[in-house]
CSV table of C-alpha atoms in Angstrom, one decimal:
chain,number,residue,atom,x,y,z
B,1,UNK,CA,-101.5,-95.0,290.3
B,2,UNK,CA,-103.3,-92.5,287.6
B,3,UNK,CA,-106.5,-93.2,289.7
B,4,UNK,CA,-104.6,-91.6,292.9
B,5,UNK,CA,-103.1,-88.5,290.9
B,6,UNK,CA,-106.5,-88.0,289.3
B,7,UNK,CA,-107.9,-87.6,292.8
B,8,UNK,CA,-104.7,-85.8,294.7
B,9,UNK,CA,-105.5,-83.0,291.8
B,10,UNK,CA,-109.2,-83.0,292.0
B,11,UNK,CA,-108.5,-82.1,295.7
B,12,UNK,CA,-105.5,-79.9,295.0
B,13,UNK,CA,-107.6,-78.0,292.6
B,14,UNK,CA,-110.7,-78.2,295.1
B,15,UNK,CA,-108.5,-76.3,298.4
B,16,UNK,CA,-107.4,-73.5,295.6
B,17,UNK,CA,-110.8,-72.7,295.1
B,18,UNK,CA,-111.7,-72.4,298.9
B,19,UNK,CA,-112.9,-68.8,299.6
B,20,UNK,CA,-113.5,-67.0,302.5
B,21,UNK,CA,-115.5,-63.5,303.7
B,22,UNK,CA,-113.7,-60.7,304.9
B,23,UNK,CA,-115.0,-57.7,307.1
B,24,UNK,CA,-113.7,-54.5,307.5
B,25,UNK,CA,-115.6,-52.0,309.3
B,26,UNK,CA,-115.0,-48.3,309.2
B,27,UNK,CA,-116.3,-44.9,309.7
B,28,UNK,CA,-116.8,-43.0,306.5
B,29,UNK,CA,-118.8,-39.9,304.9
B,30,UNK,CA,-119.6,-39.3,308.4
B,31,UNK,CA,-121.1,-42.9,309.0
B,32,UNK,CA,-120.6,-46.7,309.6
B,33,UNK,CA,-118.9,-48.0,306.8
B,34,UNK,CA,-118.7,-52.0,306.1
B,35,UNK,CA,-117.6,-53.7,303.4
B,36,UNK,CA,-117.3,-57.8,302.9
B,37,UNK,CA,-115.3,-59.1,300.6
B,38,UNK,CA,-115.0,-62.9,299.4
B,39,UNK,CA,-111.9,-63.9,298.4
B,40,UNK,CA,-109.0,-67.1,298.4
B,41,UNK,CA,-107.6,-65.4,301.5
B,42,UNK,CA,-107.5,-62.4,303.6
B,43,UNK,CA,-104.8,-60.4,301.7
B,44,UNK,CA,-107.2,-60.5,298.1
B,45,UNK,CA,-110.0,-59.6,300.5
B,46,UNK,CA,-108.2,-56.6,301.9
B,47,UNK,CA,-107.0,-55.8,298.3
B,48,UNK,CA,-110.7,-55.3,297.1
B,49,UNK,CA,-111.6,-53.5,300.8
B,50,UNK,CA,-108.4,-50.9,300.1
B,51,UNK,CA,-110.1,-50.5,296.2
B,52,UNK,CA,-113.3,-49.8,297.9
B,53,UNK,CA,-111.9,-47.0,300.7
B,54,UNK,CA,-110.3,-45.2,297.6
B,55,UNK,CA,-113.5,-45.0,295.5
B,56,UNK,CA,-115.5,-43.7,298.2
B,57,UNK,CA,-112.5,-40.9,298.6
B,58,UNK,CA,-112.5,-40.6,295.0
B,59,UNK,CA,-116.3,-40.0,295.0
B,60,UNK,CA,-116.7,-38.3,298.0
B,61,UNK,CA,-114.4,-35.3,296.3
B,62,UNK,CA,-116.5,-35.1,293.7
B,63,UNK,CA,-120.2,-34.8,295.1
B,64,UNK,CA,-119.9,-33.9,298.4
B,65,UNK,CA,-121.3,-30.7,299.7
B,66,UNK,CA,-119.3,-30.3,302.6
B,67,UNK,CA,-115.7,-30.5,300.9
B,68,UNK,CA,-115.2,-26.7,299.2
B,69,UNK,CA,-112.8,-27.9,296.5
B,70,UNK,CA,-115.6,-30.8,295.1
B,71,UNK,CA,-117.7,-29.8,291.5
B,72,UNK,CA,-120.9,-29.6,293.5
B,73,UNK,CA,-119.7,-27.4,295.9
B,74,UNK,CA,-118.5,-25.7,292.7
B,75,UNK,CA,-122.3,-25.1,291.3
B,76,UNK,CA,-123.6,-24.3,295.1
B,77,UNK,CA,-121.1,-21.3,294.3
B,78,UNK,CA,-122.2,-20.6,291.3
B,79,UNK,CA,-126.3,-20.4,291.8
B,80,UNK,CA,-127.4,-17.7,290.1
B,81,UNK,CA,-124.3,-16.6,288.8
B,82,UNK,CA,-123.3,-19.5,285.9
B,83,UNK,CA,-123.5,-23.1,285.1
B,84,UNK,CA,-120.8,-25.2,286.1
B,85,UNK,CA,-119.0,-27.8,284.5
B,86,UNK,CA,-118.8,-31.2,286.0
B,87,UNK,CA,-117.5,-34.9,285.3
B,88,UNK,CA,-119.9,-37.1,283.3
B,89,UNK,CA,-120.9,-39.2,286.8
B,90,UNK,CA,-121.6,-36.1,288.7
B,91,UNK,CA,-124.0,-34.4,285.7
B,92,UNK,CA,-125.4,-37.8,285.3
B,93,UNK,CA,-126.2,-38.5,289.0
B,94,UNK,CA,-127.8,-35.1,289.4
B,95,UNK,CA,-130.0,-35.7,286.0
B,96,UNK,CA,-131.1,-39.4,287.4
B,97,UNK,CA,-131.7,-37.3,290.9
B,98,UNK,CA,-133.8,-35.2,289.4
B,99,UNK,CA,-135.8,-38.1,287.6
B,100,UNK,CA,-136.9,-39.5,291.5
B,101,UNK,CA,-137.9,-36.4,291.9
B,102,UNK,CA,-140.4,-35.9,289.3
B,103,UNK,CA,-141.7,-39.6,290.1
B,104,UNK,CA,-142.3,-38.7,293.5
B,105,UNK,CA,-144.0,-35.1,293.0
B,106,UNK,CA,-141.1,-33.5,295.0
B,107,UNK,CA,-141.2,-35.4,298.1
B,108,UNK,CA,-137.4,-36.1,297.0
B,109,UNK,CA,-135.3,-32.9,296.0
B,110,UNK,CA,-131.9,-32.4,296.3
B,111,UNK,CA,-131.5,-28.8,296.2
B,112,UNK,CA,-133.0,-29.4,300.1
B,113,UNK,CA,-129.8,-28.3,301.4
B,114,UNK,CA,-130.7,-24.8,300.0
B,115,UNK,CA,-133.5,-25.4,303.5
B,116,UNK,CA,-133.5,-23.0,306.7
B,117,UNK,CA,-132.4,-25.6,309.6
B,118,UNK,CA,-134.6,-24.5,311.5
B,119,UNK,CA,-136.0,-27.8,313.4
B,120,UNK,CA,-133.7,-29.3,315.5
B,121,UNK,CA,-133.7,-32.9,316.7
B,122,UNK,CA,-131.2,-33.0,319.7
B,123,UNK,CA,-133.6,-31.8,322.1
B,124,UNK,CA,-132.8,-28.2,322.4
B,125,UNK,CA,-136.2,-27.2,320.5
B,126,UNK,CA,-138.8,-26.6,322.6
B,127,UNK,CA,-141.4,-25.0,320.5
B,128,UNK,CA,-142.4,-25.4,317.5
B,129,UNK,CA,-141.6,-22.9,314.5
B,130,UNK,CA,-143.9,-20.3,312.4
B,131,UNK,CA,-145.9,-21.5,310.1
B,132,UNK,CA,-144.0,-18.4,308.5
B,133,UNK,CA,-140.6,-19.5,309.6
B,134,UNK,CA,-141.6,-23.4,308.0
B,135,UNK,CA,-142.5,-21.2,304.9
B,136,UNK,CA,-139.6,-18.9,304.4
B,137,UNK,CA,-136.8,-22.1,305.4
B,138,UNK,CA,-137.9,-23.9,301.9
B,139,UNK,CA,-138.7,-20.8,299.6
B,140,UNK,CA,-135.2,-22.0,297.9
B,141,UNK,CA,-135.9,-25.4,297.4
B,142,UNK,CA,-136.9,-26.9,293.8
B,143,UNK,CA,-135.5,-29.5,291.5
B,144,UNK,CA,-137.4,-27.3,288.8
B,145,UNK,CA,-134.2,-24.8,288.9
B,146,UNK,CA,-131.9,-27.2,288.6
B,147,UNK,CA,-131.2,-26.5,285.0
B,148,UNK,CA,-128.9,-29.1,283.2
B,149,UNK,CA,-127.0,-28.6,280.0
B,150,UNK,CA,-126.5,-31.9,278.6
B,151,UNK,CA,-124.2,-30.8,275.6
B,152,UNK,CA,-121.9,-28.6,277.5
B,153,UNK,CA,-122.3,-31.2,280.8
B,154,UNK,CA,-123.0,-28.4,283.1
B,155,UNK,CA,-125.2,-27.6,285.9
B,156,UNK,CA,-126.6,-24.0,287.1
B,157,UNK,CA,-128.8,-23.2,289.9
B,158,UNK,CA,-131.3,-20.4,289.0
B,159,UNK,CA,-131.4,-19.1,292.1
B,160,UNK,CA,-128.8,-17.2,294.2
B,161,UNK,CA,-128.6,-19.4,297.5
B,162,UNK,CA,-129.4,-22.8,296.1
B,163,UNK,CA,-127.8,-25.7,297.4
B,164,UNK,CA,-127.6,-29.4,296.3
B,165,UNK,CA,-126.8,-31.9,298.5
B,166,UNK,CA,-126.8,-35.5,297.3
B,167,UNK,CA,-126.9,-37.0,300.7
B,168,UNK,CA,-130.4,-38.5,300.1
B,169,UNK,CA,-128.8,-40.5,297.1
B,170,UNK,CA,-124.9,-40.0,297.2
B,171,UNK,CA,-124.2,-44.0,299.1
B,172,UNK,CA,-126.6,-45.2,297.3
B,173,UNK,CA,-124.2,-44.2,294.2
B,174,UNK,CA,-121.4,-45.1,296.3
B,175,UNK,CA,-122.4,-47.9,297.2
B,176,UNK,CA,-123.4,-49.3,293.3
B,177,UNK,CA,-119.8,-47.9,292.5
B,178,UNK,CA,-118.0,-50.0,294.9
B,179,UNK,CA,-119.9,-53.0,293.2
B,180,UNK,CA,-119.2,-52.7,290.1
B,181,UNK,CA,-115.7,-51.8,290.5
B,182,UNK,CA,-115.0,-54.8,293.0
B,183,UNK,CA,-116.6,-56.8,290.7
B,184,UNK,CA,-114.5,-55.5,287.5
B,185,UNK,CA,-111.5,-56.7,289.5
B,186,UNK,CA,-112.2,-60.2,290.2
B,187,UNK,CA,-114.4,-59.9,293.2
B,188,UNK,CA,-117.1,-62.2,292.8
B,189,UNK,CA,-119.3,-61.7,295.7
B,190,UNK,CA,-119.6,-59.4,298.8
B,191,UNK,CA,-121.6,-56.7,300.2
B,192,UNK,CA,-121.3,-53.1,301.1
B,193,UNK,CA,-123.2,-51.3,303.5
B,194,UNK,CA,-122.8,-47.3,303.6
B,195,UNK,CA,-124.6,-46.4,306.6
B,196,UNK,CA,-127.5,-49.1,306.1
B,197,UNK,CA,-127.6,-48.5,302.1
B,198,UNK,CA,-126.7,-52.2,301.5
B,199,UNK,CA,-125.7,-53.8,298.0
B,200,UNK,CA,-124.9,-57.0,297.9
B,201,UNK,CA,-124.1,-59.7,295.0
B,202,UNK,CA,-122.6,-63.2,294.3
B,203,UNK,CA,-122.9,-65.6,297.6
B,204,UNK,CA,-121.5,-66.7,300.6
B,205,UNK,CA,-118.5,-69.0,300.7
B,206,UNK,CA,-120.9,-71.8,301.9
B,207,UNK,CA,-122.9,-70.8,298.7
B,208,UNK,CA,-125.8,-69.5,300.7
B,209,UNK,CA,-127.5,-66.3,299.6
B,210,UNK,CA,-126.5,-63.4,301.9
B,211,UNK,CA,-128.7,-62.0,304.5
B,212,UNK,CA,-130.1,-58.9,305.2
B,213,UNK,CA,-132.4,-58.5,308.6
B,214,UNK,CA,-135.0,-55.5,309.0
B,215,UNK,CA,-134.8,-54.1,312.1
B,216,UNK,CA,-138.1,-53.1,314.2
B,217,UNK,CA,-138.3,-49.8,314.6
B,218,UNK,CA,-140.1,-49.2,317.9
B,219,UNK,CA,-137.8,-52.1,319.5
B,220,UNK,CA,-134.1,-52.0,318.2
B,221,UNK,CA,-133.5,-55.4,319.8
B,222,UNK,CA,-135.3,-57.2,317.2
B,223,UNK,CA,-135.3,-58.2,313.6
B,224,UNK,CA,-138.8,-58.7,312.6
B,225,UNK,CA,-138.3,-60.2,308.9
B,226,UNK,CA,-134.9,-61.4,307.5
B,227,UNK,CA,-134.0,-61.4,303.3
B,228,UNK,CA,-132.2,-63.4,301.1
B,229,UNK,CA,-130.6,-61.4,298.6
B,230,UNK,CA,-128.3,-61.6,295.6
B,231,UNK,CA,-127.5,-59.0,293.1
B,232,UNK,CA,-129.4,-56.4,294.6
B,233,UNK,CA,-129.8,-53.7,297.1
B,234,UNK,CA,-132.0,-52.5,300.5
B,235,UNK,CA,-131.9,-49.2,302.0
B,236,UNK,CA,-133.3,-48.6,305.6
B,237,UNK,CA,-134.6,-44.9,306.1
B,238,UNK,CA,-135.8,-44.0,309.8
B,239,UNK,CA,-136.9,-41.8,312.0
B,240,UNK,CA,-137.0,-43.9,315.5
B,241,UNK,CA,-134.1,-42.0,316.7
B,242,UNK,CA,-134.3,-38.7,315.3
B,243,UNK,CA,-137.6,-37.0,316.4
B,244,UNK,CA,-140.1,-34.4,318.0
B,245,UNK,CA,-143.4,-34.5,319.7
B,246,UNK,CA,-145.7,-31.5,319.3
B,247,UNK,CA,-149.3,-31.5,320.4
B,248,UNK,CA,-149.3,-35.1,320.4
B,249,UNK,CA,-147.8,-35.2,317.4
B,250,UNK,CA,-144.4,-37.1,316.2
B,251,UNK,CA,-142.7,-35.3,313.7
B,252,UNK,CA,-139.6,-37.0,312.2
B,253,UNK,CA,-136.2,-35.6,311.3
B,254,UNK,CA,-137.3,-36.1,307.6
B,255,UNK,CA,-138.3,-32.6,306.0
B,256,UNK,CA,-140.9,-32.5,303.2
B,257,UNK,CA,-139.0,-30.1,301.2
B,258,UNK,CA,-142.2,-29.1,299.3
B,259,UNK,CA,-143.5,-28.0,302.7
B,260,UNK,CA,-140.8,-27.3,305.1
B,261,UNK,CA,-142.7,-29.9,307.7
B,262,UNK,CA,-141.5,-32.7,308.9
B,263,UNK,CA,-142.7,-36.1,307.6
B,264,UNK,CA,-145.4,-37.8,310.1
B,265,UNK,CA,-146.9,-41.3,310.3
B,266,UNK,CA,-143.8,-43.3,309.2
B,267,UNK,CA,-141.3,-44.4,311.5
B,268,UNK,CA,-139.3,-46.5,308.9
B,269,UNK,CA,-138.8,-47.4,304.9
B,270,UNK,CA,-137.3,-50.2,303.4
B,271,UNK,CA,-137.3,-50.6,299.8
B,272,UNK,CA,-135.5,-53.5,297.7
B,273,UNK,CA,-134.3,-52.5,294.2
B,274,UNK,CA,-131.8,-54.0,292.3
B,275,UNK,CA,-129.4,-50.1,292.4
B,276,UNK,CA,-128.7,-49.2,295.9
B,277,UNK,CA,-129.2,-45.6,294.3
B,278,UNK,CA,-133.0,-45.9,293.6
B,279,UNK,CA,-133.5,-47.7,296.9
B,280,UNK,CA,-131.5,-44.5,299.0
B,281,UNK,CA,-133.4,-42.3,297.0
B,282,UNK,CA,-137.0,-43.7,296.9
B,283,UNK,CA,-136.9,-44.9,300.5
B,284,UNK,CA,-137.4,-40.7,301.5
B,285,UNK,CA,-139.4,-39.9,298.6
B,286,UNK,CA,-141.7,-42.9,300.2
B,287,UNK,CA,-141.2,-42.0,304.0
B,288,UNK,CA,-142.1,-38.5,303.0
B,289,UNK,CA,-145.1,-38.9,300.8
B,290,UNK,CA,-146.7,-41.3,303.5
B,291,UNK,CA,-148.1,-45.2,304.0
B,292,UNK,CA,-151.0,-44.9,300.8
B,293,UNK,CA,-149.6,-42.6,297.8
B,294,UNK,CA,-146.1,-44.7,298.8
B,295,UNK,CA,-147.0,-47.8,298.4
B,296,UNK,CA,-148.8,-46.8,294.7
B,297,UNK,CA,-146.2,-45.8,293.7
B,298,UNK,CA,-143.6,-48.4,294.6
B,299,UNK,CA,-146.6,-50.7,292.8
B,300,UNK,CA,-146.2,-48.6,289.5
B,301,UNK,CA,-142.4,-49.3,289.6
B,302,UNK,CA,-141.1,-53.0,288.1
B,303,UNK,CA,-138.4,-54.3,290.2
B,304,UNK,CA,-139.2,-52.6,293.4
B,305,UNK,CA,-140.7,-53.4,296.3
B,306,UNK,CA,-140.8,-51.9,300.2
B,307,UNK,CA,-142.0,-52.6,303.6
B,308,UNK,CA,-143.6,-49.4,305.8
B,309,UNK,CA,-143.8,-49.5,308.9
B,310,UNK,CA,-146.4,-46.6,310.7
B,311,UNK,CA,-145.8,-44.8,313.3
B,312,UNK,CA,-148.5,-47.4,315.4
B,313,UNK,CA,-146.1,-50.5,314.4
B,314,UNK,CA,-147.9,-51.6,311.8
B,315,UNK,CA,-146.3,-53.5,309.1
B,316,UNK,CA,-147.3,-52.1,305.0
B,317,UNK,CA,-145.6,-53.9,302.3
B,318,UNK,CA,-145.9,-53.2,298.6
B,319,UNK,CA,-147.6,-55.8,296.5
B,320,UNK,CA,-144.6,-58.0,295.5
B,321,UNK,CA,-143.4,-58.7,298.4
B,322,UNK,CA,-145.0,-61.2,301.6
B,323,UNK,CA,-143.2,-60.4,305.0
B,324,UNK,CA,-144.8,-63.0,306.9
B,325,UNK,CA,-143.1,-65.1,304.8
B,326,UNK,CA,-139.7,-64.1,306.4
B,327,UNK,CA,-140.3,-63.5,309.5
C-alpha cells in the first residue's frame, strides 16, 4: 500500500512539472516580434509574453529616435546646444555603443541617423549620387562627438544636427532585457526574436536544445546550416532584399557611415555571441567592413563567432566555428 502511494506521488509530482512552449507573434518597433515562453501552461506563458510586450514599450520610450518625448530624442535636440541627462541604461547603452565602434574603426556608429538619405532602395533611384552628395550626406556622422559625462550621466552631441539612432543595437538590448527579466521571474527557458535578433536560453520542454536555422541568402527557401543554442544569442544582418545595382555593381542598403557608400560584397552576417547586443551590433560593423578585416576581427574577439556569406554565395566562417558541420 506505501509502495502504491510512493508511486501515485512520484507521478503526481511528475504531471506538475510538465511544461510546455508558448508562441506569441507580434509586430513591434516596426518589425516581427516573437517571443516563446516555457511554462506549466499557457496562462504562465502568456504571463511572461505580457512582461515582455511591456518592457519593449518601456524601452522603446526611452531610446527610440522616432518617439519625440524619449531621452534620446532629448539629446538629438540638444546637439550642439547642451548635454542631456538620461537614465543609467540609456547613458550606459550609448557608452557600450560607442565601444563597437572603436573596435570596428567606425564601420558601426550610431550618430548615422545624423546621414543625408540620399540612397533609396524602393526602386525609385535611378542614378547614382555625387560623389559630392555621398560626401556632404555623412559630414555629421562621428561617434568621436559623442561626448559622455559619466559623473553627471549625460550625453551632448558636439555638433548642431547630430543624431543618434540606436537601431543598429537597440533589439539587440531589447532583446537581452527581455531575458533577463523573464528569467528573474521564473521563466526558465524561451527565446525572443526582435526582428531576427534572436536570444535564446534554458531548453525545450522535450529538453532538446533550441534551434536556430540560417537562411540562404540568394535562395530564401532554404536553410543552409541549422544551430543548437542555449544561453546565447544570433543576429542575421542582410542585404538580399534591400539593394541597388550600378555599373555592375550591387550596393546594399547598409551605409558605411565613415564613407557615405553603401556596403558591397556581403549579402549576409551572422554572428553568435552570448548578448544579443554585441551580435546586432557587430553583425553591421562586420557586413560593413567586408569578408577579410571581418572575420580578423571576430577572430580577435573570445566568445564570438560568424558566418559571411559573399555576394557570389560563398560561405566564410570565423575560426571557431565549422558549418559543414550543421548543415
Amino acid at each position: 500500500m506505501r509502495k502504491t502511494l510512493c508511486i501515485g506521488f512520484l507521478l503526481a509530482i511528475i504531471v506538475a512539472n510538465a511544461q510546455i512552449a508558448h508562441k506569441r507573434k507580434l509586430s513591434m518597433l516596426g518589425s516581427p516580434f516573437e517571443v516563446t515562453a516555457v511554462a506549466t501552461d499557457t496562462i504562465k506563458a502568456n504571463e511572461y509574453i505580457d512582461l515582455a510586450v511591456a518592457e519593449v514599450k518601456r524601452i522603446e520610450n526611452l531610446i527610440s529616435d522616432w518617439i519625440p518625448t524619449t531621452q534620446i530624442s532629448d539629446v538629438n535636440r540638444n546637439a550642439g546646444i547642451k548635454p542631456v541627462k538620461v537614465d543609467a541604461e540609456v547613458f550606459d547603452l550609448v557608452e557600450r555603443s560607442i565601444k563597437i565602434s572603436q573596435i570596428t574603426k567606425g564601420a558601426f556608429d550610431i550618430s548615422y541617423a545624423s546621414m543625408d538619405k540620399i540612397w533609396k532602395f524602393d526602386g525609385s533611384m535611378k542614378t547614382m549620387p555625387t560623389e559630392e552628395a555621398i560626401k556632404k550626406s555623412v559630414a555629421k556622422i562621428g561617434y568621436k562627438n559623442i561626448i559622455l559625462n559619466k559623473k553627471e550621466q549625460t550625453i551632448f552631441l558636439k555638433s548642431a544636427g547630430m543624431k543618434l539612432g540606436l537601431g543598429g543595437i537597440g533589439q539587440g538590448f531589447i532583446a537581452d532585457k527581455i531575458k533577463d527579466l523573464l528569467f528573474s521571474k521564473g521563466c526558465t527557458a524561451g527565446i525572443v526574436n526582435v526582428s531576427g535578433d534572436i536570444n535564446a536560453w534554458g531548453k525545450q520542454p522535450d529538453g532538446k536544445s533550441w534551434n536556430i536555422g540560417i537562411v540562404n541568402p540568394l535562395n530564401k527557401n532554404k536553410i543552409f546550416a541549422t544551430f543548437p543554442i542555449e544561453d546565447s544569442a544570433v543576429e542575421t544582418s542582410g542585404s538580399y532584399e534591400k539593394y541597388v545595382i550600378f555599373n555592375g555593381i550591387r550596393y546594399s542598403h547598409i551605409i558605411d557611415p565613415r564613407t557615405g557608400y553603401p556596403a558591397t560584397g556581403v549579402v549576409s552576417v551572422s554572428v553568435f555571441a552570448k548578448k544579443t547586443e554585441i551580435a546586432d551590433a557587430l553583425a553591421t560593423g562586420i557586413f560593413v567592413l567586408g569578408v577579410d578585416v571581418g572575420l580578423d576581427l571576430v577572430n580577435q574577439i573570445k566568445g564570438v563567432e560568424c558566418i559571411i556569406v559573399d555576394d557570389k554565395g560563398k560561405i566564410h566562417s570565423s575560426n571557431g566555428i565549422d558549418v559543414q558541420k550543421y548543415n
